[in-house]
Coordinates of N, CA and C and ligand atoms in Angstrom, one line a residue:
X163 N -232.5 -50.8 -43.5 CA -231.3 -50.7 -42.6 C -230.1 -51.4 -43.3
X164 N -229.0 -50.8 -42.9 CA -227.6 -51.3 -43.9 C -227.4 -52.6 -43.0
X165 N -227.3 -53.8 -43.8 CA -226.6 -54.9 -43.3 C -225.3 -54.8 -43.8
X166 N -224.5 -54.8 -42.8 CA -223.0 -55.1 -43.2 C -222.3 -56.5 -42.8
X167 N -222.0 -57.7 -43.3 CA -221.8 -58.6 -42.2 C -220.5 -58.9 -41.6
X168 N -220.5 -59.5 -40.5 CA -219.7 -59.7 -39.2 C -217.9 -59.5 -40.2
X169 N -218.1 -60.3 -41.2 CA -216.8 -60.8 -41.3 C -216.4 -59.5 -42.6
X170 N -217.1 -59.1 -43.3 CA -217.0 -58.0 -44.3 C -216.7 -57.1 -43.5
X171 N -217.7 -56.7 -42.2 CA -217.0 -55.2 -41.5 C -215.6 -55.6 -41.1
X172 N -215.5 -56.7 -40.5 CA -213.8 -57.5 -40.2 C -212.6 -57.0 -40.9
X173 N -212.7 -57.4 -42.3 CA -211.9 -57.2 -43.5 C -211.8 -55.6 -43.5
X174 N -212.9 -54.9 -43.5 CA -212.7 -53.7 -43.8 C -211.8 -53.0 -43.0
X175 N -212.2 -53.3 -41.7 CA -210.9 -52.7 -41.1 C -209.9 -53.2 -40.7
X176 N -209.9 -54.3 -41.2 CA -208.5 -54.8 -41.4 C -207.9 -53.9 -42.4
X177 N -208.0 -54.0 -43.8 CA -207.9 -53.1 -44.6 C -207.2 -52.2 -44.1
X178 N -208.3 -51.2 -43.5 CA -208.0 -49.9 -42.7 C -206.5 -50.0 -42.4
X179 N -206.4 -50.6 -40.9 CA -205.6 -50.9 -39.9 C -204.1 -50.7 -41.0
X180 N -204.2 -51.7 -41.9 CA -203.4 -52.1 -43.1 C -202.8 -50.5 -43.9
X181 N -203.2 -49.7 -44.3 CA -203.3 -48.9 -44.8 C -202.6 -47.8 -43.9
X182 N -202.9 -48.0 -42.9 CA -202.4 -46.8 -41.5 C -201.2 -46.8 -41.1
X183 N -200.5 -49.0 -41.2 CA -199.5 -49.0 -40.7 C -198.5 -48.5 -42.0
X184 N -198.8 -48.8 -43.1 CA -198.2 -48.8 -44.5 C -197.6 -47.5 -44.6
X185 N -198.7 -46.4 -44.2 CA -198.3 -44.9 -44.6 C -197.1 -44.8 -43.5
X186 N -197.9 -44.9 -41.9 CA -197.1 -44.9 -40.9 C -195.7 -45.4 -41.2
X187 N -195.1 -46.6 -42.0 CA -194.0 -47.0 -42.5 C -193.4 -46.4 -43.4
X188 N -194.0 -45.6 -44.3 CA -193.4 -44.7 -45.1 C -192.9 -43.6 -44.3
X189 N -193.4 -42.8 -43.0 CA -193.4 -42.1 -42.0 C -192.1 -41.8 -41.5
X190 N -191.9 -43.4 -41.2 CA -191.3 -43.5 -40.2 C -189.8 -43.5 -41.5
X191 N -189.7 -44.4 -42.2 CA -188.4 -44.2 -43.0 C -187.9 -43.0 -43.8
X192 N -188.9 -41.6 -43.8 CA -188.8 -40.8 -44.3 C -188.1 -39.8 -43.3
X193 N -188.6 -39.4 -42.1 CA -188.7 -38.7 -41.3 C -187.8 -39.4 -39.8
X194 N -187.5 -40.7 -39.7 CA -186.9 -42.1 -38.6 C -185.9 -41.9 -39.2
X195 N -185.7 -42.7 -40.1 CA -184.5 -43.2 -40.8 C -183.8 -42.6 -41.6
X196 N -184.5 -41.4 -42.2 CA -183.9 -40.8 -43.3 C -183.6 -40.9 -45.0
X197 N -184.3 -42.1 -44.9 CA -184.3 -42.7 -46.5 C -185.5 -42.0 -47.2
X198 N -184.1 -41.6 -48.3 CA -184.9 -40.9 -49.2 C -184.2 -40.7 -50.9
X199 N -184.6 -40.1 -51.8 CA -184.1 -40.4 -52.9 C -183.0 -39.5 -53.0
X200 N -181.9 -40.6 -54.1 CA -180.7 -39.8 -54.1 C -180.6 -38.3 -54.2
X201 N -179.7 -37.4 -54.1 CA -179.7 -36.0 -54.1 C -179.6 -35.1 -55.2
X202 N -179.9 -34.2 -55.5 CA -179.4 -33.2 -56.6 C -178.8 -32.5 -55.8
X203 N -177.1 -32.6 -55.6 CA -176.3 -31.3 -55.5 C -176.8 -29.8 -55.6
X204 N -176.6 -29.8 -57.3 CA -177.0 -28.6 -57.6 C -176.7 -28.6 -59.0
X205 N -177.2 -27.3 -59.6 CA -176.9 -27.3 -61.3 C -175.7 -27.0 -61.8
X206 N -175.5 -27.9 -62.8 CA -174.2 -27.5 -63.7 C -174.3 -27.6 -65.3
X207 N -174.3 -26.9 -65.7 CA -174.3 -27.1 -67.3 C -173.4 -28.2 -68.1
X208 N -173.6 -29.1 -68.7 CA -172.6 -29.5 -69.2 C -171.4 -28.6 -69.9
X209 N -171.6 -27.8 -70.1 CA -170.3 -26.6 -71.2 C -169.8 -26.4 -69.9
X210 N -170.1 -26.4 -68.6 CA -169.2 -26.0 -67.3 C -168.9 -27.1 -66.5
X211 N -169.2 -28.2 -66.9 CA -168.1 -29.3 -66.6 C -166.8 -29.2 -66.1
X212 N -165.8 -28.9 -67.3 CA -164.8 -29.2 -67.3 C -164.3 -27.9 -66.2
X213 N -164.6 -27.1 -66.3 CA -164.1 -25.9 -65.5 C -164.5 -25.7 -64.5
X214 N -165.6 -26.6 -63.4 CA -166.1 -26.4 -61.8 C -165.0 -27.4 -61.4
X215 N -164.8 -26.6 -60.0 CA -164.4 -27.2 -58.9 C -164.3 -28.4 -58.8
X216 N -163.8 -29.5 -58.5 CA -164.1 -30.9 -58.2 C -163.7 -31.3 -59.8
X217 N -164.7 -31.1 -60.7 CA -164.5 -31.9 -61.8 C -163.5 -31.6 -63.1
X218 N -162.8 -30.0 -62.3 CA -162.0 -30.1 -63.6 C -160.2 -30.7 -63.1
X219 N -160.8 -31.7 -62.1 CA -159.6 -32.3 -61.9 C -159.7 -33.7 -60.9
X220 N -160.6 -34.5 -62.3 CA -161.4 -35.5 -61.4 C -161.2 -36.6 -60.6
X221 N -161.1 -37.3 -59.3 CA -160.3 -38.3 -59.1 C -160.7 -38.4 -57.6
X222 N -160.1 -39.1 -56.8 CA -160.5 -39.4 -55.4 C -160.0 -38.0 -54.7
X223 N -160.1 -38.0 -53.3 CA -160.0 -36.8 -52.7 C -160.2 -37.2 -51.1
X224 N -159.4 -37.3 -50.3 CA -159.5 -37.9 -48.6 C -160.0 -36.9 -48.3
X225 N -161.3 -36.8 -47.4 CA -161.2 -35.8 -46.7 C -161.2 -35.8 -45.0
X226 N -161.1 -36.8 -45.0 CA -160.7 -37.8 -43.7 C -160.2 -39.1 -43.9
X227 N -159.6 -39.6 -42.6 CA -159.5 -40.9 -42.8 C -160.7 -42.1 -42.6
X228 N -161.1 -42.6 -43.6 CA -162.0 -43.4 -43.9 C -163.5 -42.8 -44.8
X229 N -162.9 -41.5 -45.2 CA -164.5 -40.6 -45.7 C -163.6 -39.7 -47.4
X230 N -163.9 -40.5 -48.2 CA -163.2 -40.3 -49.3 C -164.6 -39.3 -49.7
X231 N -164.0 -38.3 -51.5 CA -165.2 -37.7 -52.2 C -164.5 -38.4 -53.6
X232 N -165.2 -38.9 -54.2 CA -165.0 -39.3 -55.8 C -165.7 -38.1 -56.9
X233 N -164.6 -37.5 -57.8 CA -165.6 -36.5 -58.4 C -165.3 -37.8 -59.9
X234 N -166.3 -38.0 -60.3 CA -166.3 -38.1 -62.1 C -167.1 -37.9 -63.0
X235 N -166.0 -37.4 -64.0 CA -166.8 -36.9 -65.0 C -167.3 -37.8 -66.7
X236 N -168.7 -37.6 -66.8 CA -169.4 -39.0 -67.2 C -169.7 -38.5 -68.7
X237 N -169.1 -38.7 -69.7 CA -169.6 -38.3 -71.4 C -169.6 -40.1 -71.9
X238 N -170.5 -39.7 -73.3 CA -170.2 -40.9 -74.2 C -168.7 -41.2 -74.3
X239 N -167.8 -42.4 -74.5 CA -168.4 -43.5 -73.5 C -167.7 -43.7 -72.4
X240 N -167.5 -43.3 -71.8 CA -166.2 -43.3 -70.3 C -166.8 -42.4 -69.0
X241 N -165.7 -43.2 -68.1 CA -166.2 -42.3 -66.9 C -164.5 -42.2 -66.7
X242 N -164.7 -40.9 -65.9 CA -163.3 -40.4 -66.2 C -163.0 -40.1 -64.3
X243 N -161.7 -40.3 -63.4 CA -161.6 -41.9 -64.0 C -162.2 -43.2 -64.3
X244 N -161.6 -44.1 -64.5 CA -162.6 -45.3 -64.7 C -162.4 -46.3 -63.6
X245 N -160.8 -45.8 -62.7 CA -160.9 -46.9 -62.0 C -160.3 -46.4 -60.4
X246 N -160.8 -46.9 -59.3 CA -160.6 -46.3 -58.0 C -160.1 -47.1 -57.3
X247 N -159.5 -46.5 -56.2 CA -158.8 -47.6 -54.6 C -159.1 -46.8 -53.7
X248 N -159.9 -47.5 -52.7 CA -159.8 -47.1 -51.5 C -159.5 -48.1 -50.5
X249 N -159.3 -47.7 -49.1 CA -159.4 -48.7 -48.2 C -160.3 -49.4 -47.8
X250 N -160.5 -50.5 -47.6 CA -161.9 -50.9 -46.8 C -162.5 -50.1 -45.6
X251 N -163.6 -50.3 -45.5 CA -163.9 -49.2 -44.6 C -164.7 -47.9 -45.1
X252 N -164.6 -47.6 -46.3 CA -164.0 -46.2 -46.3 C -165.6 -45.9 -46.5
X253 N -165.7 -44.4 -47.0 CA -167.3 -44.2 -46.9 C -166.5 -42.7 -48.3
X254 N -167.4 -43.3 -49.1 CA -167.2 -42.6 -50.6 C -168.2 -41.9 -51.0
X255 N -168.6 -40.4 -51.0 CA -169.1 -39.5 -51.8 C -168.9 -39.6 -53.5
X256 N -170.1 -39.9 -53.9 CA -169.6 -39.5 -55.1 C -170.2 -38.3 -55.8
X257 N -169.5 -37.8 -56.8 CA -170.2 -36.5 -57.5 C -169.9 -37.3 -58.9
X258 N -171.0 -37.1 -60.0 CA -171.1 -37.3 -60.9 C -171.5 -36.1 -61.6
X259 N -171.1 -35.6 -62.8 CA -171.7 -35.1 -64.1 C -171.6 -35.4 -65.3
X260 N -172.7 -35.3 -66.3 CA -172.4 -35.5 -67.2 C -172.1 -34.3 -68.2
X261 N -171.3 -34.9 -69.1 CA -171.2 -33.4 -70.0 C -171.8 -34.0 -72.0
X262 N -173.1 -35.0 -71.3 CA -173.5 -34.9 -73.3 C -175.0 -35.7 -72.8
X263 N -175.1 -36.7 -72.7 CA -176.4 -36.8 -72.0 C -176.8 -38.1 -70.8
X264 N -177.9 -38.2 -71.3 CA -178.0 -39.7 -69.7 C -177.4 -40.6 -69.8
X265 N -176.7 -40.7 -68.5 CA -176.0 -42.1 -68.3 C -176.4 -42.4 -67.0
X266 N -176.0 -43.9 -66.5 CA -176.4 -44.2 -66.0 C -175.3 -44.4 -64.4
X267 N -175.4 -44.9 -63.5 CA -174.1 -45.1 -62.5 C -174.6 -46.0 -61.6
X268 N -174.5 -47.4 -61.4 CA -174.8 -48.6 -61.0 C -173.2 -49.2 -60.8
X269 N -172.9 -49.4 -59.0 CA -171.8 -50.0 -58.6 C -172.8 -51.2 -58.1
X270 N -172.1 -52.6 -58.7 CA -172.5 -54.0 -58.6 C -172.5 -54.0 -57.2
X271 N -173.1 -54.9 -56.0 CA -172.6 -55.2 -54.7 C -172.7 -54.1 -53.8
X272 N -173.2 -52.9 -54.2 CA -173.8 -51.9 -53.0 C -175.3 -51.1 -53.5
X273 N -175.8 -50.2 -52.8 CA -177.1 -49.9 -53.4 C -176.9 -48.8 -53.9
X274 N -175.8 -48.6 -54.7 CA -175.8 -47.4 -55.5 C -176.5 -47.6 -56.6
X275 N -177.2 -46.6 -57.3 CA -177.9 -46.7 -58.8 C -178.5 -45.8 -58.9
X276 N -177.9 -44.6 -59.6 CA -178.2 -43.5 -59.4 C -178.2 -43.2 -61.2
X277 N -178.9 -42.1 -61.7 CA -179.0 -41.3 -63.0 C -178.0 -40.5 -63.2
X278 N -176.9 -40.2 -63.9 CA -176.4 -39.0 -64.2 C -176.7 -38.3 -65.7
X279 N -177.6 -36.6 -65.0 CA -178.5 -36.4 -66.0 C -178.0 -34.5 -66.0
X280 N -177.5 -35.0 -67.7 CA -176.8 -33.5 -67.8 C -177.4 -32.0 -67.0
X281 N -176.6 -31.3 -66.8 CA -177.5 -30.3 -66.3 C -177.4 -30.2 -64.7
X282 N -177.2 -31.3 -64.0 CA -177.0 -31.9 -62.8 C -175.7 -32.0 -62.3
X283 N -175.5 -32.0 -60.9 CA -174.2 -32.9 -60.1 C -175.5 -34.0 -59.6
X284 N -174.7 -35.3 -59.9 CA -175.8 -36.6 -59.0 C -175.0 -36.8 -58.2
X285 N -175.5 -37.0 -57.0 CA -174.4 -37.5 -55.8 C -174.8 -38.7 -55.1
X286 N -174.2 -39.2 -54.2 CA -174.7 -40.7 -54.0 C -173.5 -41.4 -52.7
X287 N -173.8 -41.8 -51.7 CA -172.8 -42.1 -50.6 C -172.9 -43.5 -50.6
X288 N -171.7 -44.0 -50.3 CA -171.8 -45.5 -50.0 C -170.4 -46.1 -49.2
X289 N -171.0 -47.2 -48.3 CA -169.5 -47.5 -48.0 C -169.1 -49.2 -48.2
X290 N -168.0 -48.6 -48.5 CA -167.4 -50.2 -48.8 C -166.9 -50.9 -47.5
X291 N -167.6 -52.2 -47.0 CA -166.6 -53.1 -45.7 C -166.3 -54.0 -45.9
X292 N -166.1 -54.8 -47.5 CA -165.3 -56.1 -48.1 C -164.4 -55.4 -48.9
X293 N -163.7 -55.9 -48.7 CA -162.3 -55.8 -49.9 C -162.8 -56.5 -51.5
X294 N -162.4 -56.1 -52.2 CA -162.5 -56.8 -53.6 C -162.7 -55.6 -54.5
X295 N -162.8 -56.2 -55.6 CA -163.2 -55.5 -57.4 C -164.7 -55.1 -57.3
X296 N -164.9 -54.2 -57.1 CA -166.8 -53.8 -57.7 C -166.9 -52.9 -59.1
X297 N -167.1 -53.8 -59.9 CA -167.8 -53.5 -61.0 C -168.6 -52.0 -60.9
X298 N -168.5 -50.8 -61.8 CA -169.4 -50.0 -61.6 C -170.0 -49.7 -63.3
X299 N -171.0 -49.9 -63.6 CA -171.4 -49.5 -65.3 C -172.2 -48.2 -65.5
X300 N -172.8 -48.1 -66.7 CA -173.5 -47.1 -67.1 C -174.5 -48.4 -67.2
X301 N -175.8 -48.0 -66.8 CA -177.1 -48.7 -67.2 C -178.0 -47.7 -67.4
X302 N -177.9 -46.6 -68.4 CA -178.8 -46.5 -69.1 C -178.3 -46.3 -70.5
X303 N -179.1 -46.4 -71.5 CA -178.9 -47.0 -72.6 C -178.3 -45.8 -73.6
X304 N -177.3 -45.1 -73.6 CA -176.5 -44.1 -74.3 C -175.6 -44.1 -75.3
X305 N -176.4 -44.8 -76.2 CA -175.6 -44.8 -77.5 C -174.8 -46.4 -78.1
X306 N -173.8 -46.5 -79.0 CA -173.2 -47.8 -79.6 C -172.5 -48.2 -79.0
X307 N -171.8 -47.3 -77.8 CA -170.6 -48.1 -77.0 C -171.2 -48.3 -75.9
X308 N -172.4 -48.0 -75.4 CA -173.5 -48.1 -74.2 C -172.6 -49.2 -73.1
X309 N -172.9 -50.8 -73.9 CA -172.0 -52.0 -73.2 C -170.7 -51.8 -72.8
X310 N -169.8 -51.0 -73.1 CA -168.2 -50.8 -72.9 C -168.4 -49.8 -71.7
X311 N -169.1 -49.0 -71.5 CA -168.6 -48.2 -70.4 C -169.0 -48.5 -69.0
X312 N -167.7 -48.5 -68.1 CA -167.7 -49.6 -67.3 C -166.6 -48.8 -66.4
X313 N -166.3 -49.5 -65.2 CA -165.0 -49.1 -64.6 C -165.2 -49.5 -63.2
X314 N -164.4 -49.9 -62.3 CA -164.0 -50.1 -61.0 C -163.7 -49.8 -60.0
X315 N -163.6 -50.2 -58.7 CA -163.3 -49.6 -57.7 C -163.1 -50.7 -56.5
X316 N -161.4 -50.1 -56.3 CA -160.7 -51.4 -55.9 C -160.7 -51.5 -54.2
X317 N -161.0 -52.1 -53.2 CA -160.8 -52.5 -52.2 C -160.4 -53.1 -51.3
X318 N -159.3 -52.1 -51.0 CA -157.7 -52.9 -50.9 C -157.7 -53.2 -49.0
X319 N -157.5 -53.5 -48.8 CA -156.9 -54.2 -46.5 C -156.2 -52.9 -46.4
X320 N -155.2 -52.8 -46.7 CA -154.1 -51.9 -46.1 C -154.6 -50.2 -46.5
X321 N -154.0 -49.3 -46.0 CA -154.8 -47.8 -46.9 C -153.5 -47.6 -48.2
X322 N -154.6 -47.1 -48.9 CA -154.5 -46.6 -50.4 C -153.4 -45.5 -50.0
X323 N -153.0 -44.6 -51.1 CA -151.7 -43.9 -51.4 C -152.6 -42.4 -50.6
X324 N -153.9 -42.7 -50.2 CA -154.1 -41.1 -50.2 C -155.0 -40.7 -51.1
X325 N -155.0 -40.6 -52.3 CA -155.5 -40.4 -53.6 C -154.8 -39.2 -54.4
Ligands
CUA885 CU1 -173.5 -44.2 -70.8 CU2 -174.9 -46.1 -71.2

């Protein structure tokens, strides 16, 4: 006959129990809450970069008050533009492409960190509710100027020009 003892069957379903709630929390943030991984837009070639909508004239864009779209467009070594203002408050779409290969798009101080991976629009929402300088870089590793490409996004009290 199987001996199992008191405190081993214990553990095991503990275990269990453990396991049920884990998935169940995966569950619930998927299907509850909505968190999920950044988006693919949709496809873009890099040779049609410069000529889609949004990116062949890249820059902020209101499309309400307080709900900005950022299009930029991402090659060795720059992000074009490099530097943004919005109001506090605001809630920023971004579309990224690149037009040569992977880069990376990490704004310091929010949980943006996303891939921009030729071939792709990467998109990514976030909102700013402190005013200040946020640092935004490439972190993934693309070449000799890799370290230099960098750029900002300023977060001013009063509202911006509009864009
Ligand atoms: Cu672009 Cu590193």
């Amino acid at each position: 006959m199987l001996h199992v003892d008191r405190f081993e069957s214990a553990f095991m379903q503990l275990a269990v129990l453990m396991l049920l709630a884990f998935a169940g929390a995966v569950l619930i943030a998927v299907f509850g809450l909505g968190i999920h991984l950044p988006d693919v837009s949709e496809p873009l070639p890099p040779a049609e970069v410069d000529t889609t909508v949004g990116f062949d004239n890249p820059g902020l864009r209101m499309i309400h008050p307080d709900w900005y779209e950022a299009y930029i467009v991402v090659q060795a070594w720059q992000f074009t533009p490099s530097e943004i203002t919005v109001p506090v408050g605001s809630r920023v779409t971004f579309f990224l492409a690149s037009k040569d290969i992977i880069h990376g798009f990490k704004i310091e101080g929010t949980n943006v960190n996303i891939m921009v991976i030729p071939g792709q629009i990467s998109e990514v929402t976030t909102t700013f509710d402190k005013p200040g300088t946020y640092l935004f870089v490439c972190h993934e590793y693309c070449g000799a100027l890799h370290h230099t490409m960098s750029g900002t996004i300023t977060v001013v009290e009063e509202p911006a020009n509009g864009g």
